[in-house]
Amino acid sequence: MQSKGTWQIAVGLILLAATVFVLPTPLFEVFSDSAGQGAVVMFAVGLGLLLAGLGFVAVGVRKRSRNLRTPRTYDTREPSTSDEDRPVNPHAVPHSYGAVPPPI
């Protein structure tokens, strides 16, 4: 089962990675007063990517932490496989029901 907030975190990280490629050069040009119209547009796009990425990551982390803060009971837990459906471990130590332990 996919946990809540995973896709928001993934999209946010992708947007933040895109910000690393888009924002640095226009940022330098805008703050050094040598920016043309293209650099100002790319600066705005980079800031938009940064804000959107941070927003998506924040929403995803919030959704994931809300799920972790929920108290668990037997009624709300995830269904698990029954013992009959589980595979047998060939390396398990055999049970010795009723056997007397060896003397030490």
mmCIF file of N, CA and C in Angstrom:
data_model
loop_
_atom_site.group_PDB
_atom_site.id
_atom_site.type_symbol
_atom_site.label_atom_id
_atom_site.label_comp_id
_atom_site.label_asym_id
_atom_site.label_seq_id
_atom_site.Cartn_x
_atom_site.Cartn_y
_atom_site.Cartn_z
ATOM 1 N N MET A 1 0.837 -1.181 0.000
ATOM 2 C CA MET A 1 0.000 0.000 0.000
ATOM 3 C C MET A 1 0.881 1.242 0.000
ATOM 4 N N GLN A 2 0.552 2.186 -0.850
ATOM 5 C CA GLN A 2 1.299 3.422 -0.933
ATOM 6 C C GLN A 2 0.879 4.338 0.209
ATOM 7 N N SER A 3 1.844 4.875 0.940
ATOM 8 C CA SER A 3 1.498 5.731 2.064
ATOM 9 C C SER A 3 1.017 7.091 1.565
ATOM 10 N N LYS A 4 0.259 7.751 2.404
ATOM 11 C CA LYS A 4 -0.309 9.038 2.016
ATOM 12 C C LYS A 4 0.794 10.077 1.903
ATOM 13 N N GLY A 5 0.680 10.929 0.912
ATOM 14 C CA GLY A 5 1.633 12.008 0.723
ATOM 15 C C GLY A 5 2.828 11.667 -0.129
ATOM 16 N N THR A 6 2.938 10.427 -0.593
ATOM 17 C CA THR A 6 4.115 10.024 -1.362
ATOM 18 C C THR A 6 4.192 10.761 -2.692
ATOM 19 N N TRP A 7 3.078 10.875 -3.399
ATOM 20 C CA TRP A 7 3.146 11.519 -4.716
ATOM 21 C C TRP A 7 3.403 13.013 -4.571
ATOM 22 N N GLN A 8 2.909 13.644 -3.500
ATOM 23 C CA GLN A 8 3.188 15.062 -3.306
ATOM 24 C C GLN A 8 4.673 15.284 -3.038
ATOM 25 N N ILE A 9 5.269 14.406 -2.247
ATOM 26 C CA ILE A 9 6.693 14.531 -1.961
ATOM 27 C C ILE A 9 7.509 14.307 -3.235
ATOM 28 N N ALA A 10 7.122 13.321 -4.045
ATOM 29 C CA ALA A 10 7.844 13.036 -5.285
ATOM 30 C C ALA A 10 7.766 14.217 -6.257
ATOM 31 N N VAL A 11 6.575 14.781 -6.430
ATOM 32 C CA VAL A 11 6.414 15.929 -7.328
ATOM 33 C C VAL A 11 7.199 17.124 -6.796
ATOM 34 N N GLY A 12 7.139 17.342 -5.486
ATOM 35 C CA GLY A 12 7.879 18.452 -4.893
ATOM 36 C C GLY A 12 9.374 18.327 -5.094
ATOM 37 N N LEU A 13 9.904 17.117 -4.941
ATOM 38 C CA LEU A 13 11.341 16.924 -5.138
ATOM 39 C C LEU A 13 11.743 17.106 -6.597
ATOM 40 N N ILE A 14 10.877 16.700 -7.517
ATOM 41 C CA ILE A 14 11.156 16.914 -8.939
ATOM 42 C C ILE A 14 11.173 18.402 -9.254
ATOM 43 N N LEU A 15 10.207 19.153 -8.700
ATOM 44 C CA LEU A 15 10.176 20.602 -8.922
ATOM 45 C C LEU A 15 11.392 21.285 -8.303
ATOM 46 N N LEU A 16 11.815 20.838 -7.131
ATOM 47 C CA LEU A 16 13.006 21.423 -6.518
ATOM 48 C C LEU A 16 14.258 21.104 -7.330
ATOM 49 N N ALA A 17 14.321 19.909 -7.908
ATOM 50 C CA ALA A 17 15.456 19.569 -8.770
ATOM 51 C C ALA A 17 15.455 20.444 -10.021
ATOM 52 N N ALA A 18 14.280 20.720 -10.577
ATOM 53 C CA ALA A 18 14.199 21.603 -11.745
ATOM 54 C C ALA A 18 14.614 23.025 -11.374
ATOM 55 N N THR A 19 14.330 23.432 -10.148
ATOM 56 C CA THR A 19 14.706 24.769 -9.688
ATOM 57 C C THR A 19 16.221 24.945 -9.694
ATOM 58 N N VAL A 20 16.940 23.887 -9.360
ATOM 59 C CA VAL A 20 18.406 23.952 -9.333
ATOM 60 C C VAL A 20 18.956 24.262 -10.721
ATOM 61 N N PHE A 21 18.277 23.796 -11.763
ATOM 62 C CA PHE A 21 18.755 24.037 -13.123
ATOM 63 C C PHE A 21 18.257 25.362 -13.696
ATOM 64 N N VAL A 22 17.096 25.850 -13.245
ATOM 65 C CA VAL A 22 16.492 27.041 -13.844
ATOM 66 C C VAL A 22 16.908 28.323 -13.131
ATOM 67 N N LEU A 23 16.998 28.318 -11.824
ATOM 68 C CA LEU A 23 17.093 29.559 -11.055
ATOM 69 C C LEU A 23 18.482 30.184 -10.926
ATOM 70 N N PRO A 24 19.594 29.476 -10.832
ATOM 71 C CA PRO A 24 20.860 30.148 -10.491
ATOM 72 C C PRO A 24 21.317 31.252 -11.444
ATOM 73 N N THR A 25 21.301 31.010 -12.733
ATOM 74 C CA THR A 25 21.793 32.023 -13.673
ATOM 75 C C THR A 25 20.912 33.273 -13.682
ATOM 76 N N PRO A 26 19.571 33.149 -13.794
ATOM 77 C CA PRO A 26 18.752 34.365 -13.736
ATOM 78 C C PRO A 26 18.863 35.081 -12.389
ATOM 79 N N LEU A 27 19.044 34.338 -11.317
ATOM 80 C CA LEU A 27 19.198 34.949 -10.002
ATOM 81 C C LEU A 27 20.432 35.836 -9.983
ATOM 82 N N PHE A 28 21.537 35.331 -10.530
ATOM 83 C CA PHE A 28 22.765 36.118 -10.584
ATOM 84 C C PHE A 28 22.570 37.362 -11.451
ATOM 85 N N GLU A 29 21.928 37.196 -12.606
ATOM 86 C CA GLU A 29 21.741 38.337 -13.517
ATOM 87 C C GLU A 29 20.815 39.390 -12.915
ATOM 88 N N VAL A 30 19.752 38.975 -12.233
ATOM 89 C CA VAL A 30 18.816 39.935 -11.645
ATOM 90 C C VAL A 30 19.496 40.733 -10.532
ATOM 91 N N PHE A 31 20.282 40.061 -9.698
ATOM 92 C CA PHE A 31 20.911 40.765 -8.590
ATOM 93 C C PHE A 31 22.179 41.515 -8.983
ATOM 94 N N SER A 32 22.704 41.277 -10.177
ATOM 95 C CA SER A 32 23.853 42.056 -10.646
ATOM 96 C C SER A 32 23.423 43.154 -11.609
ATOM 97 N N ASP A 33 22.126 43.388 -11.744
ATOM 98 C CA ASP A 33 21.540 44.456 -12.578
ATOM 99 C C ASP A 33 21.920 44.355 -14.048
ATOM 100 N N SER A 34 22.164 43.165 -14.548
ATOM 101 C CA SER A 34 22.448 42.995 -15.975
ATOM 102 C C SER A 34 21.406 42.093 -16.637
ATOM 103 N N ALA A 35 20.210 42.066 -16.073
ATOM 104 C CA ALA A 35 19.184 41.137 -16.553
ATOM 105 C C ALA A 35 18.354 41.750 -17.669
ATOM 106 N N GLY A 36 18.137 40.959 -18.698
ATOM 107 C CA GLY A 36 17.209 41.342 -19.748
ATOM 108 C C GLY A 36 15.825 40.796 -19.428
ATOM 109 N N GLN A 37 14.915 40.923 -20.379
ATOM 110 C CA GLN A 37 13.552 40.446 -20.126
ATOM 111 C C GLN A 37 13.510 38.925 -19.969
ATOM 112 N N GLY A 38 14.305 38.216 -20.735
ATOM 113 C CA GLY A 38 14.329 36.758 -20.644
ATOM 114 C C GLY A 38 14.806 36.284 -19.287
ATOM 115 N N ALA A 39 15.798 36.959 -18.737
ATOM 116 C CA ALA A 39 16.323 36.566 -17.430
ATOM 117 C C ALA A 39 15.296 36.834 -16.340
ATOM 118 N N VAL A 40 14.550 37.925 -16.466
ATOM 119 C CA VAL A 40 13.522 38.236 -15.468
ATOM 120 C C VAL A 40 12.410 37.194 -15.528
ATOM 121 N N VAL A 41 12.037 36.774 -16.732
ATOM 122 C CA VAL A 41 11.003 35.739 -16.877
ATOM 123 C C VAL A 41 11.498 34.420 -16.293
ATOM 124 N N MET A 42 12.726 34.043 -16.583
ATOM 125 C CA MET A 42 13.275 32.795 -16.042
ATOM 126 C C MET A 42 13.435 32.872 -14.524
ATOM 127 N N PHE A 43 13.742 34.079 -14.002
ATOM 128 C CA PHE A 43 13.805 34.269 -12.562
ATOM 129 C C PHE A 43 12.431 34.024 -11.940
ATOM 130 N N ALA A 44 11.384 34.557 -12.569
ATOM 131 C CA ALA A 44 10.024 34.342 -12.066
ATOM 132 C C ALA A 44 9.627 32.865 -12.160
ATOM 133 N N VAL A 45 10.007 32.207 -13.235
ATOM 134 C CA VAL A 45 9.714 30.777 -13.383
ATOM 135 C C VAL A 45 10.461 29.979 -12.311
ATOM 136 N N GLY A 46 11.712 30.320 -12.077
ATOM 137 C CA GLY A 46 12.497 29.638 -11.052
ATOM 138 C C GLY A 46 11.911 29.821 -9.659
ATOM 139 N N LEU A 47 11.472 31.050 -9.344
ATOM 140 C CA LEU A 47 10.838 31.285 -8.044
ATOM 141 C C LEU A 47 9.527 30.507 -7.927
ATOM 142 N N GLY A 48 8.773 30.445 -9.024
ATOM 143 C CA GLY A 48 7.533 29.663 -9.024
ATOM 144 C C GLY A 48 7.802 28.188 -8.787
ATOM 145 N N LEU A 49 8.831 27.656 -9.443
ATOM 146 C CA LEU A 49 9.208 26.252 -9.227
ATOM 147 C C LEU A 49 9.639 26.014 -7.784
ATOM 148 N N LEU A 50 10.390 26.952 -7.228
ATOM 149 C CA LEU A 50 10.859 26.813 -5.851
ATOM 150 C C LEU A 50 9.684 26.798 -4.875
ATOM 151 N N LEU A 51 8.777 27.743 -5.034
ATOM 152 C CA LEU A 51 7.623 27.808 -4.127
ATOM 153 C C LEU A 51 6.708 26.597 -4.291
ATOM 154 N N ALA A 52 6.468 26.185 -5.534
ATOM 155 C CA ALA A 52 5.616 25.016 -5.763
ATOM 156 C C ALA A 52 6.257 23.750 -5.194
ATOM 157 N N GLY A 53 7.565 23.587 -5.396
ATOM 158 C CA GLY A 53 8.259 22.416 -4.866
ATOM 159 C C GLY A 53 8.216 22.368 -3.351
ATOM 160 N N LEU A 54 8.486 23.509 -2.705
ATOM 161 C CA LEU A 54 8.426 23.548 -1.244
ATOM 162 C C LEU A 54 7.010 23.290 -0.743
ATOM 163 N N GLY A 55 6.018 23.817 -1.460
ATOM 164 C CA GLY A 55 4.627 23.598 -1.068
ATOM 165 C C GLY A 55 4.226 22.132 -1.171
ATOM 166 N N PHE A 56 4.580 21.493 -2.275
ATOM 167 C CA PHE A 56 4.248 20.075 -2.441
ATOM 168 C C PHE A 56 4.937 19.208 -1.394
ATOM 169 N N VAL A 57 6.210 19.484 -1.126
ATOM 170 C CA VAL A 57 6.924 18.698 -0.115
ATOM 171 C C VAL A 57 6.289 18.904 1.259
ATOM 172 N N ALA A 58 5.929 20.143 1.583
ATOM 173 C CA ALA A 58 5.310 20.416 2.885
ATOM 174 C C ALA A 58 3.970 19.702 3.031
ATOM 175 N N VAL A 59 3.158 19.720 1.980
ATOM 176 C CA VAL A 59 1.858 19.035 2.036
ATOM 177 C C VAL A 59 2.060 17.523 2.158
ATOM 178 N N GLY A 60 3.005 16.965 1.403
ATOM 179 C CA GLY A 60 3.259 15.530 1.473
ATOM 180 C C GLY A 60 3.766 15.094 2.833
ATOM 181 N N VAL A 61 4.673 15.867 3.412
ATOM 182 C CA VAL A 61 5.195 15.523 4.741
ATOM 183 C C VAL A 61 4.098 15.655 5.781
ATOM 184 N N ARG A 62 3.256 16.654 5.625
ATOM 185 C CA ARG A 62 2.139 16.843 6.567
ATOM 186 C C ARG A 62 1.162 15.668 6.499
ATOM 187 N N LYS A 63 0.830 15.227 5.283
ATOM 188 C CA LYS A 63 -0.076 14.076 5.147
ATOM 189 C C LYS A 63 0.543 12.811 5.713
ATOM 190 N N ARG A 64 1.833 12.616 5.486
ATOM 191 C CA ARG A 64 2.496 11.425 5.986
ATOM 192 C C ARG A 64 2.581 11.448 7.513
ATOM 193 N N SER A 65 2.867 12.601 8.091
ATOM 194 C CA SER A 65 2.989 12.662 9.550
ATOM 195 C C SER A 65 1.623 12.534 10.210
ATOM 196 N N ARG A 66 0.562 12.998 9.558
ATOM 197 C CA ARG A 66 -0.779 12.842 10.114
ATOM 198 C C ARG A 66 -1.129 11.361 10.215
ATOM 199 N N ASN A 67 -0.723 10.588 9.225
ATOM 200 C CA ASN A 67 -0.978 9.153 9.245
ATOM 201 C C ASN A 67 -0.185 8.477 10.368
ATOM 202 N N LEU A 68 1.007 8.972 10.658
ATOM 203 C CA LEU A 68 1.833 8.369 11.705
ATOM 204 C C LEU A 68 1.356 8.743 13.099
ATOM 205 N N ARG A 69 0.668 9.879 13.230
ATOM 206 C CA ARG A 69 0.185 10.304 14.540
ATOM 207 C C ARG A 69 -1.139 9.657 14.922
ATOM 208 N N THR A 70 -1.767 8.926 14.015
ATOM 209 C CA THR A 70 -3.054 8.296 14.298
ATOM 210 C C THR A 70 -2.841 7.101 15.215
ATOM 211 N N PRO A 71 -3.564 7.033 16.345
ATOM 212 C CA PRO A 71 -3.406 5.872 17.217
ATOM 213 C C PRO A 71 -3.903 4.602 16.527
ATOM 214 N N ARG A 72 -3.222 3.515 16.743
ATOM 215 C CA ARG A 72 -3.572 2.240 16.113
ATOM 216 C C ARG A 72 -4.328 1.355 17.101
ATOM 217 N N THR A 73 -5.358 0.705 16.602
ATOM 218 C CA THR A 73 -6.092 -0.291 17.370
ATOM 219 C C THR A 73 -6.242 -1.517 16.485
ATOM 220 N N TYR A 74 -6.766 -2.594 17.035
ATOM 221 C CA TYR A 74 -6.982 -3.775 16.215
ATOM 222 C C TYR A 74 -8.043 -3.534 15.153
ATOM 223 N N ASP A 75 -8.953 -2.589 15.394
ATOM 224 C CA ASP A 75 -9.994 -2.309 14.407
ATOM 225 C C ASP A 75 -9.461 -1.506 13.231
ATOM 226 N N THR A 76 -8.449 -0.648 13.444
ATOM 227 C CA THR A 76 -7.965 0.235 12.381
ATOM 228 C C THR A 76 -6.672 -0.238 11.738
ATOM 229 N N ARG A 77 -6.100 -1.354 12.167
ATOM 230 C CA ARG A 77 -4.821 -1.788 11.609
ATOM 231 C C ARG A 77 -4.999 -2.354 10.209
ATOM 232 N N GLU A 78 -3.908 -2.400 9.485
ATOM 233 C CA GLU A 78 -3.915 -2.937 8.127
ATOM 234 C C GLU A 78 -4.138 -4.449 8.189
ATOM 235 N N PRO A 79 -4.884 -5.000 7.247
ATOM 236 C CA PRO A 79 -5.065 -6.455 7.264
ATOM 237 C C PRO A 79 -3.750 -7.160 6.941
ATOM 238 N N SER A 80 -3.507 -8.259 7.616
ATOM 239 C CA SER A 80 -2.299 -9.033 7.369
ATOM 240 C C SER A 80 -2.690 -10.444 6.953
ATOM 241 N N THR A 81 -1.719 -11.144 6.433
ATOM 242 C CA THR A 81 -2.009 -12.510 5.997
ATOM 243 C C THR A 81 -2.142 -13.400 7.227
ATOM 244 N N SER A 82 -2.954 -14.413 7.103
ATOM 245 C CA SER A 82 -3.118 -15.341 8.213
ATOM 246 C C SER A 82 -1.918 -16.283 8.256
ATOM 247 N N ASP A 83 -1.767 -16.981 9.349
ATOM 248 C CA ASP A 83 -0.623 -17.878 9.506
ATOM 249 C C ASP A 83 -0.623 -18.995 8.467
ATOM 250 N N GLU A 84 -1.808 -19.433 8.024
ATOM 251 C CA GLU A 84 -1.875 -20.513 7.044
ATOM 252 C C GLU A 84 -1.350 -20.065 5.679
ATOM 253 N N ASP A 85 -1.456 -18.763 5.372
ATOM 254 C CA ASP A 85 -1.027 -18.258 4.072
ATOM 255 C C ASP A 85 0.465 -17.955 4.015
ATOM 256 N N ARG A 86 1.126 -17.921 5.146
ATOM 257 C CA ARG A 86 2.543 -17.579 5.174
ATOM 258 C C ARG A 86 3.386 -18.772 4.749
ATOM 259 N N PRO A 87 4.476 -18.508 4.029
ATOM 260 C CA PRO A 87 5.329 -19.626 3.609
ATOM 261 C C PRO A 87 6.066 -20.213 4.811
ATOM 262 N N VAL A 88 6.406 -21.473 4.687
ATOM 263 C CA VAL A 88 7.123 -22.172 5.741
ATOM 264 C C VAL A 88 8.605 -21.852 5.607
ATOM 265 N N ASN A 89 9.239 -21.517 6.714
ATOM 266 C CA ASN A 89 10.663 -21.223 6.728
ATOM 267 C C ASN A 89 11.437 -22.534 6.820
ATOM 268 N N PRO A 90 12.177 -22.914 5.775
ATOM 269 C CA PRO A 90 12.897 -24.197 5.826
ATOM 270 C C PRO A 90 14.079 -24.166 6.793
ATOM 271 N N HIS A 91 14.509 -22.989 7.222
ATOM 272 C CA HIS A 91 15.664 -22.875 8.108
ATOM 273 C C HIS A 91 15.258 -22.680 9.568
ATOM 274 N N ALA A 92 13.973 -22.756 9.860
ATOM 275 C CA ALA A 92 13.517 -22.540 11.225
ATOM 276 C C ALA A 92 13.908 -23.710 12.115
ATOM 277 N N VAL A 93 14.159 -23.405 13.381
ATOM 278 C CA VAL A 93 14.487 -24.442 14.356
ATOM 279 C C VAL A 93 13.201 -25.209 14.656
ATOM 280 N N PRO A 94 13.245 -26.543 14.610
ATOM 281 C CA PRO A 94 12.016 -27.295 14.872
ATOM 282 C C PRO A 94 11.574 -27.137 16.325
ATOM 283 N N HIS A 95 10.272 -27.142 16.519
ATOM 284 C CA HIS A 95 9.704 -27.032 17.868
ATOM 285 C C HIS A 95 9.828 -28.380 18.577
ATOM 286 N N SER A 96 10.078 -28.324 19.861
ATOM 287 C CA SER A 96 10.129 -29.541 20.653
ATOM 288 C C SER A 96 9.101 -29.398 21.766
ATOM 289 N N TYR A 97 7.873 -29.656 21.416
ATOM 290 C CA TYR A 97 6.788 -29.518 22.377
ATOM 291 C C TYR A 97 6.861 -30.649 23.404
ATOM 292 N N GLY A 98 6.872 -30.318 24.675
ATOM 293 C CA GLY A 98 6.840 -31.311 25.733
ATOM 294 C C GLY A 98 8.191 -31.932 26.031
ATOM 295 N N ALA A 99 9.236 -31.529 25.359
ATOM 296 C CA ALA A 99 10.539 -32.127 25.598
ATOM 297 C C ALA A 99 11.182 -31.495 26.816
ATOM 298 N N VAL A 100 11.956 -32.278 27.490
ATOM 299 C CA VAL A 100 12.679 -31.808 28.672
ATOM 300 C C VAL A 100 13.992 -31.194 28.175
ATOM 301 N N PRO A 101 14.351 -30.005 28.672
ATOM 302 C CA PRO A 101 15.602 -29.402 28.214
ATOM 303 C C PRO A 101 16.797 -30.252 28.654
ATOM 304 N N PRO A 102 17.843 -30.289 27.851
ATOM 305 C CA PRO A 102 19.025 -31.104 28.208
ATOM 306 C C PRO A 102 19.737 -30.500 29.431
ATOM 307 N N PRO A 103 20.382 -31.348 30.208
ATOM 308 C CA PRO A 103 21.135 -30.827 31.370
ATOM 309 C C PRO A 103 22.339 -30.027 30.922
ATOM 310 N N ILE A 104 22.704 -29.066 31.715
ATOM 311 C CA ILE A 104 23.819 -28.187 31.352
ATOM 312 C C ILE A 104 25.104 -28.671 31.960
#
